[in-house]
Coordinates of C-alpha atoms in Angstrom, one line a residue:
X1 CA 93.5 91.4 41.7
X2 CA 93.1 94.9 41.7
X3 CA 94.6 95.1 45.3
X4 CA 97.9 93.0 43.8
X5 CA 97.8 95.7 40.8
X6 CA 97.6 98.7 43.0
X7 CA 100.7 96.9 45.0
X8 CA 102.6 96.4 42.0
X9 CA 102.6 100.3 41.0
X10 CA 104.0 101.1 44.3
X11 CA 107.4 102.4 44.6
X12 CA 110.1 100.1 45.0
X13 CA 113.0 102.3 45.7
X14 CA 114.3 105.5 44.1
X15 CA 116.3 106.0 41.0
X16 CA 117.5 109.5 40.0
X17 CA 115.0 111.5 42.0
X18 CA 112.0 109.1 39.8
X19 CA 110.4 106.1 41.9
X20 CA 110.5 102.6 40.5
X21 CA 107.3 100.9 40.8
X22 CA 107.6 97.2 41.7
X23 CA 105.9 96.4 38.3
X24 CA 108.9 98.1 36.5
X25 CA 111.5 95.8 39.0
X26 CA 110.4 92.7 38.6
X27 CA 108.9 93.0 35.0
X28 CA 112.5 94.0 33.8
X29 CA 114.5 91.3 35.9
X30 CA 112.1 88.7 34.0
X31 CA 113.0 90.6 31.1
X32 CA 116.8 90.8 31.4
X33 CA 116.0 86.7 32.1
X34 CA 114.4 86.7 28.6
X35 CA 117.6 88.0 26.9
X36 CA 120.1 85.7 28.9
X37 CA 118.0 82.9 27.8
X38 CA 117.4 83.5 24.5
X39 CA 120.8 84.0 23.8
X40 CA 121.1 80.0 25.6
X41 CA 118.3 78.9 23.1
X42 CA 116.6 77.7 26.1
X43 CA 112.5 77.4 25.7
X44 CA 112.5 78.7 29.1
X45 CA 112.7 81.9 27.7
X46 CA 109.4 82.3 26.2
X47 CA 107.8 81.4 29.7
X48 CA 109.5 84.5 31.5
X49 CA 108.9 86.3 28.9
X50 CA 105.1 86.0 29.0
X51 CA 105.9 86.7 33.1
X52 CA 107.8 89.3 32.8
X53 CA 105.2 91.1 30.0
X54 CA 102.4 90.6 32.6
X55 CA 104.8 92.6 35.1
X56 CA 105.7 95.6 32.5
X57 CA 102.1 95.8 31.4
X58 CA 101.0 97.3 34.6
X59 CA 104.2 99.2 34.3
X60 CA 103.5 101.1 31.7
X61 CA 99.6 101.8 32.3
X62 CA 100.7 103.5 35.6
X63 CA 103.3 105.7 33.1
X64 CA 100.4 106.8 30.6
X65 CA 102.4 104.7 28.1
X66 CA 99.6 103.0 25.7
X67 CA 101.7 101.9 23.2
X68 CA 103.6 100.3 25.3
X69 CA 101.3 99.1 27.1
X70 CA 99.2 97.8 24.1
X71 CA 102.9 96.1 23.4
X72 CA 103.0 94.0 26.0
X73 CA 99.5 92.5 25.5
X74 CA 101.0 91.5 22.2
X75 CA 104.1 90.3 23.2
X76 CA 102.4 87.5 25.5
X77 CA 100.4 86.6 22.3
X78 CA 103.6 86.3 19.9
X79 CA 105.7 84.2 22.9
X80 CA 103.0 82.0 23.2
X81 CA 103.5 81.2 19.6
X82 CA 107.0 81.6 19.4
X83 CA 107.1 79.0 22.5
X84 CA 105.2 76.2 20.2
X85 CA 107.8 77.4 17.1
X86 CA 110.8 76.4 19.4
X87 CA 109.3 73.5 20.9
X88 CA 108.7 72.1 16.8
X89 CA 112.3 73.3 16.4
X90 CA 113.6 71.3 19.1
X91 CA 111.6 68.1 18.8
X92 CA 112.8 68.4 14.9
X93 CA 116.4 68.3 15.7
X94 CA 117.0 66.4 18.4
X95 CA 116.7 68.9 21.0
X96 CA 118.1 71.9 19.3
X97 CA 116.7 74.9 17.9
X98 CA 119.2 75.8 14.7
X99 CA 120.0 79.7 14.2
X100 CA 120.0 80.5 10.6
X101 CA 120.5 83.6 9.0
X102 CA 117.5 85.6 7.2
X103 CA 116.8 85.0 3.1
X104 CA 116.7 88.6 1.5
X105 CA 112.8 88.4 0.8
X106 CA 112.6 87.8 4.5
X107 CA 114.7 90.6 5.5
X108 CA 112.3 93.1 3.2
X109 CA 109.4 91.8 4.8
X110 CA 110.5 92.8 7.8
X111 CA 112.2 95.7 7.3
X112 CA 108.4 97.0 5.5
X113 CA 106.6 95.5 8.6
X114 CA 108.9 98.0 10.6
X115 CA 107.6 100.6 8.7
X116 CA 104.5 100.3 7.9
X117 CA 103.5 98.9 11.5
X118 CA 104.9 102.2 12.7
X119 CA 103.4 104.5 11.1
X120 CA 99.9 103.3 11.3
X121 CA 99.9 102.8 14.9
X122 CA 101.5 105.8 16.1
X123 CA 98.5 107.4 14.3
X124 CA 96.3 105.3 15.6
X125 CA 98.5 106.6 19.5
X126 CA 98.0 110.0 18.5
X127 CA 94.3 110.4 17.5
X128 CA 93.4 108.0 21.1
X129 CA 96.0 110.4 22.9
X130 CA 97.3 107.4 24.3
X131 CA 100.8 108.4 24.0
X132 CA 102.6 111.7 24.9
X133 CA 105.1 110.2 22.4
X134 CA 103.7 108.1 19.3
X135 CA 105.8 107.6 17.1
X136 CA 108.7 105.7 18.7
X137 CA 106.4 104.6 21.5
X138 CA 104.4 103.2 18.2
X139 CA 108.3 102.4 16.9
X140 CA 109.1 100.3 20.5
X141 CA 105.4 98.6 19.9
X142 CA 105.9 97.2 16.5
X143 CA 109.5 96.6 16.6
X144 CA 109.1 94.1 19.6
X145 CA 106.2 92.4 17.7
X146 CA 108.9 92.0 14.5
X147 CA 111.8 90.7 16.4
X148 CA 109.8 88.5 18.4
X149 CA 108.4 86.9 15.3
X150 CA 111.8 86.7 13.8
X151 CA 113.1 85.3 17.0
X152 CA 110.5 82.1 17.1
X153 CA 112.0 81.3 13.3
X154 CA 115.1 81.4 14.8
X155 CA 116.8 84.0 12.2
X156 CA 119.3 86.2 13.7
X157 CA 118.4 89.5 12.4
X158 CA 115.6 89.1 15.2
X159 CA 119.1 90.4 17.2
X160 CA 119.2 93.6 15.0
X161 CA 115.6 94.7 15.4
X162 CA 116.0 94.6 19.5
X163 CA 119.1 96.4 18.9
X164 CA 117.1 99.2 17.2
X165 CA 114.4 99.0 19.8
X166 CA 116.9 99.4 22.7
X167 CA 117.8 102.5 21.1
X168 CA 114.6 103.8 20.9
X169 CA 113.4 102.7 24.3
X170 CA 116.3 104.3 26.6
X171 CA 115.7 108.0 26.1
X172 CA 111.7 107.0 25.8
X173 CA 111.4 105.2 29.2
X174 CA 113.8 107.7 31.0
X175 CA 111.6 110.6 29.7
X176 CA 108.6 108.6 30.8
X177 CA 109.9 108.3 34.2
X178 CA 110.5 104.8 33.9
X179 CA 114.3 105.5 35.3
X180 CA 114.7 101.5 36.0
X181 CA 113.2 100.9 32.4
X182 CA 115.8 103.0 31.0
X183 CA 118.3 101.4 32.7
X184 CA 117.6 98.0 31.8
X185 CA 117.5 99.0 27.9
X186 CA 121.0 99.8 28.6
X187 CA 121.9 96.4 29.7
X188 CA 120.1 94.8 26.9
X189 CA 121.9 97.2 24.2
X190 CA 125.1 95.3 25.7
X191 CA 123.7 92.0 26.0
X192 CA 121.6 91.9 22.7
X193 CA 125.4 93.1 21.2
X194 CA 126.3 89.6 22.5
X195 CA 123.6 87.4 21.6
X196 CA 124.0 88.9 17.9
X197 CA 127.5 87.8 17.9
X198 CA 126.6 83.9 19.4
X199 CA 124.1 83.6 17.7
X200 CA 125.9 85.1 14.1
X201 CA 128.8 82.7 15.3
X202 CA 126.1 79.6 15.6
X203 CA 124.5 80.4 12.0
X204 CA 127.9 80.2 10.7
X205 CA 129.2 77.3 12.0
X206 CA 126.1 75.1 11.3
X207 CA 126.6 76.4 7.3
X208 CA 129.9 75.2 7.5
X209 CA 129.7 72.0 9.4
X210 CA 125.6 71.2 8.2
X211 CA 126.0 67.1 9.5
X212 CA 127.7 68.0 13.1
X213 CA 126.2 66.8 16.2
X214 CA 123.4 68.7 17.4
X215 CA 123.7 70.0 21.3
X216 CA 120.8 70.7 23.2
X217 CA 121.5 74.3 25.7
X218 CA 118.0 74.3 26.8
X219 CA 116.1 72.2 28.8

């Protein structure tokens, strides 16, 4: 295991002048997978997720990047749940998870989680010196944690908060030396843009037309 670890950290190629560990490469193809599934309402996505978590994990150890480190520990946590959340969803409607759009008590709830979640664990970063950046390492951290919770109740604001993070996380990871990282934010920023607007699309439909046919995208 170690051995594998120690192979994982090793430079893929170059980007920039900055190397790009293997454990940055695959982690954030699995990731990019994630988006372009989630965006299919496929189940599958929970699955590469978890993968791809395990991948950026090591990642982000090898970049003295605790909090987002300590992230992706939770993120295989919260897609293990959110798996069993769509897998409900689906067996509940005929093989389809429904997109719906956040109640306003919902929306403050997460918008405090935001917050709060930040604050505390960027100090909690900062007096471990596990961070040369805490607060929006802390910001990345929680923010993943809230959209992935919002994501396995199927609201679309979940859309928004990776928005936010993506925003966050490109100057972060480039600054970190995570190049590839950086560059794969980027991506997301554009493909998160057009989950929002499928998903926004779905929510609105199923409103209008609450008795049509369910479709199952996912297997």
């Amino acid at each position: 295991m170690i051995e594998l670890l120690s192979w994982l950290n090793h430079p893929a190629f170059e980007l920039a002048g900055r190397p790009v560990p293997y454990s940055d490469l695959f982690g954030n193809i699995c990731a990019l997978g994630t988006v372009v599934l989630a965006l299919r309402r496929s189940i599958w996505a929970w699955p590469v997720q978890i993968l791809g978590s395990v991948l950026l994990f090591a990642a982000s150890v090898s970049a003295h990047l605790g909090g987002n480190a300590s992230r992706q520990v939770v993120i295989i946590a919260a897609a293990i749940w959110g798996w069993t959340q769509w897998r409900k969803a689906k067996a509940q409607n005929d093989g389809e998870v429904v997109v719906r759009w956040a109640t306003w008590k919902e929306r403050l709830i997460l918008l405090a989680a935001l917050l709060l979640g930040t604050a505390a664990f960027a100090a909690i970063l900062h007096a471990g010196d596990w961070s040369w950046n805490p607060i929006p390492d802390a910001y990345i951290f929680v923010g993943s944690v809230v959209a992935m919770y919002a994501q396995g109740k199927a609201i679309v604001e979940f859309w928004f908060v990776w928005l936010a993070v993506d925003l966050v996380g490109i100057p972060l990871a480039i600054a970190g030396g995570l190049v590839f990282s950086g560059v794969v934010y980027f991506i997301f920023l554009i493909m998160v843009l057009s989950g929002l607007r499928d998903w926004a699309r779905r929510s609105t439909r199923r409103a209008a037309f609450p008795q049509g046919p369910a479709r199952d995208l996912g297997a």
